[in-house]
């Protein structure tokens, strides 16, 4: 709990790694994920570092693995279960893995090229067969259109008379030629117009569409093709026709000069197609065997290559000592994990067989450590809500432990409905019970992943919504009379209010005042939490000059407003409620110092209100001037207290104590070089103007924010009212229609009505209204609550961990 409240205590440590065992030591650290490495070679470019060649080899292996994964996915071969977590291979094994991958790439590349070549040949033969079959119909149709009597023909078809061949036409002086092939269906109209314009009508184009889809050799997508036959006159026209065909990417095939030749070609094509199918099936079977063999080891190779590349990247961050026999690394590490870190280094030295052990040494530093907050699967979702606002400063109070309760509670105040909360809680409980299901965890649907990662948040929101639904006595817009009683209703709002004419007025007043009270309590709690920061960072003057004025200003004005609301609830019953004075009028007159003619809420009200206003007004100049003036006095009188500080520094042992003293001195403007690592850090100068300007901005923001933030909590009332009214409208316009039918068909009609009611309830009241309440609860925590004590300007610890390393293959959907 201490780690979740304030984060882990961090320290800067130096790792002394022997050259022979550095690889194994960093591999052990990567498995643990404890430390964050610092770059000790910031002036050295990436291509000038020591292990750049090893990283290039790893990138080459990643390229090959990507090619293998794409081929495996294309062949629809499932990868084995990803339960394996192999250790990083030794440097001497890199070449063997590289050779296996290259050999597999060459073999797979040859088989794939042969398969593509066979498929292309098969496609060409199939197109040639379609061309011969369809062009035969062109000739048959033209023969049928010929008259029975003989007449003069300028362009006779050669197939019309089997005795009249192309050689006979040449002897007659006719230079008639044919070009046949296939073209995409989308291009045939433009192709026909281009032939007409270029060839001036010296061509005859006949075409027909192929019935089946043919695969496009360039894209691999099925497409419709058209078979065409062009008859042309003259060699020059033939050259133009061929150029046009090339421009439109037509597939041209030779046109037979006689029926006998056509029949011989068709028979030969049929035999070749059968042979190609046989060879292609064998090639595909062999390719599948190669891919199946590769799929068994490809995931292991991916993990090993990723770990190798990460280790060499970390080694490039280290520096050599003066003897060039030892690597030095600097890491941020939690203080409690130092023994674990030392054991990991010893284990790495043992695996490498090094006789000289590696060790760790803590060093002092002036740099602000990164923030590490350990979470589990329950608290991680709430911590992500806080981190979305900003990562906390080192050892700053973390709002996440309190957000676990306050966030779902404020959500439930806006979403309070027993039925809707039960549905939400059951949905989240189902995700929690099946959280280890791989199909639910490993999906590429971002919306589902968002819901699944926040399953515990949804569960808490559902449970709190059930509680507030009981308080509101609201279940699908209907009240429940679940208690047998004779006096006041024991829990929640009395269901008799559903029959009252002023029900909505009563609920509005109740929820509005409740929202104000909850908001003041929430903001006051945030101001109180700031004391933990002031005490921890040794800024006790902030307790008197910042915290106390802020709390007095908030409670004397808005805390008094909450007091008047509660006092009016307790002192006025239903019988004399008409005689109760207006709290809003009294609160306005409190600032105007008026109200003599109004009925007082309690005896001595005017004197107390004047006293509270005076206290609130006097707290503003204290908040504005107190801290800058005190720091200015402290800076000018630093020589008189220097001796005491020097004595106090002698007693400080831990790095956190030194860090707190340095932060305290830097704010006061007295930097001390004896605490820095180099001993030559320049002194931080105190600027009264900057400090006063900063405090003036904070004072104005806080004082105005108390007004606006209190009004902002009225969203709790507004959204609660909207949710209740939408639920009531949905019930009245859908379910009530089905329930009013008292005939036999009414039962059958109730089924689709209930289905419609369920769909609208889930889509509108649960999803849309739930998202709206979630966003408003998020805003109340970020703006109204966390800004009272949480700065969120820190840096999150990024530990070197193999499990946290991103993978480009997973991003591309290959794993």
Steps between C-alpha positions, in 0.01 A plus 500: 500500500791734574633450147158574350457809717836664436700286261820307551814657641749515213877527484763543233742209478807411300538152358854372447473223242789287383531494122452124482189494718333829401273332243370241747461754782287731286299200383420419863400862564274494195316197634444671837407848372626690804724781377501784249833557323646844435695586187865560591596579138262783404753665266562179299273448201312177447725382216819560697419278794675175572229244432342657193595200281327256734186717495508501118515120502198491731313736268584276205364201690186700582455568129523129423262415783252753369517335158444156657206621708334661196534178303367294791202733535440493124492119512248516789721295731439556870796567724553284811395617845708795618588358842870472433739761633848402384802670651718723289745286299871535559698724261673197350162359394400807300669380183334159517155660533588739218603209275181307575285798416690581180487138385128488571447831317688376192310171492166668557581765240583240233187296568284815502650622173444162338142497622437851369654407166285188475187697591583762239553233235174332599320833476643564154398157377151546649465836329623350172238225528222754561623706206489203262157392621339843478656608169355184342152639579590825322561302177188287540277807546651666192443187289137484604447862394641430148239459215477169321601643164865582438592866501811716500675536842770752567595341837393134493544302825753228456294244694204544265646262245751245618658487155568875505801569716717798573748403228215508251413853610859605449490363148186704443690810610316553832714583803254410773624438856358403840590593857325329790532518876337601829446837665345615826128562477529857627732594211314356204295811418802730498694236305233485231487879463879523475509235223240688299673837534853380425431241230239708310259210470751255347431252781211280605472434874299212643493428873314300762530474879646191669241339728730423794730726700870484420777592742693817429870402488609840631264546794384142561137615513230330289375715214281479195673472159381552144620297198547706184585426135627779274504464123721761333611589147865579434824466694508862620155466650617179671793680664268769633259240635782321686619827657146579615474151653826556688374833636185336637697205650325243284604135514555402134499142375565358147194449287487167307468518125271197459258279691745209499766716657247631753401147601862394538576804718196438722596137550857597586378764746277249673791264557733777622237635740457155656875463542526849651223422752690191611831682537333797670331278760830336582670838528228630731529190720877546527457871572253420775744254653773765503267755658375249759859430597575872522185575703615263774805711579420846368348629827803382696728673251298821527541506879869416483579764237300763692694424817836501322432835338388650832812375679735650242305825512558515877867412458533804273382715791786384721851643511839333540725562796860618463629141469249409225424178690186606682173654389337766716126559493281739696148395592205625699392226736257468793690491827315188614611315185874557542556147646304350210709703257821371658380141478416547131853623432645203687281262299613659174866469601446136592335417164781664305766320704672823595743478790463869586149580629296800392366725772280804566590825675255773609601855415358839608341725240329837463261378230135440586435125493223355284175386657420133550161394635445126517152387403310177452222406261242666727676831567662541156181634341455770763870588479463546125221752565738703717795465261285627213490832687875490564762283665559603859820657618744283689346392835200725450168385646329276245124555454444144373423332838226753567380492139416130546210612722417855396499445123237220485301675773473830311420303186223318686354827631440599136407149383303379802263226390471157658418318176755673281768460765425128529536451123830690501632306800406163346669591172818603683485190722487281189815669366672458837417129521628437146791744510749222414316403183734553205220587259388784726852629568662470157266691271567783257174680583609816680155572643477154653856526635406825674205335673699191589793691650256702712294202616569565869406866462173398335439246777545763772283749311225238469512410871489863608216564255303221670556675834395845374205336321384371838544849647306658214256204510522485122500182288433551130319824602272303738508522881522186712311447825728232643462576872206447735486807720265714702706817533748669265637292215815331638730527194495755223216711370149399599318342200190700588667797333409343164138592570577857609436792267821675609720192457731660243533819708594298808757286314655805336543674835635188665754413229612860452583549868655155522729587205619818672575313824689222320698755301608698808603180680693382193687830456572530875645150496729601211623804694566283808703254291741782412625491860664163431704660223599798715614279788681247281693761301591688822305813414326552830458871430250399229275364773455849648541714189322288234296213645338687791385805293366272226305285744362802690389670178326184377330406827404848618305561180397176335535280806256734670264452203507124558438561870188707424367225271542230764366727777187573297446128436524422871309791652200531265250218466248439224233688693690829536709473182302785347633730772865408431708791362683481167862390539602663173367841612680470832823401327484799263422740786796359687735664249293819484494532883121532484202299613358692796147475361519124431402218730823358649581136459630473857574745786819701460519434128599853395796526738636159401468579128689829539774321692531230232515755216773695683704183552461405133599850382804513731619158378541638145790741572666234717478255209625767259790652696587251771717255308692755283576725799610206714732365230640849445574532871644150508727576204636819655553329835655185362841576648360483851353154454775354284675342798184316605452368145856382483453306822176356368664383175756301692219294645336423160588157367257398229478639149139600561602711801763675291254547214244659733763734648614605152143565388440704815815705447435558131153640578652726765766614255802356678674239289795319656768354284618255764192287438538473124680224325746724321535758773482782249125544451410872493288647778130544432405866550176591673277739304233663710314629193465154347391351829245773560361470146468124537323533833269774366391274216443214744296722735275634224452155353417346838258768618310514172526124468322446830196675351511336158594156634212502747263587217665231286386231741141585406561274200437215744142624538454583131615163365314307767182682403563443129564129550185455708283690250638310199435173678145607580431614143634172361276300733193709423543496121609138454428257783175657616358463148560126506379450856167678437383243242278253689406278206652165403714667236636730768730224625645449153524874447690536829796299368613745227414793730726360771778441245472861384499619860813296574686629194415864576589454868843360421582739215366825647480468878799271558746587223428865418389613846770288662768658283365847578504436876850349471637810327341735752635298792841513331481879475399535868807303604746671269389861538313531828681242716853433381603862442473561875807289577628321189732664247548206263820629337723203577664240277389139509760229549551304178668178616700287262275198470469250217127463566441874446693529174274587204490269202447622145361158409216533752429853375474369143273216609751225416501356855 
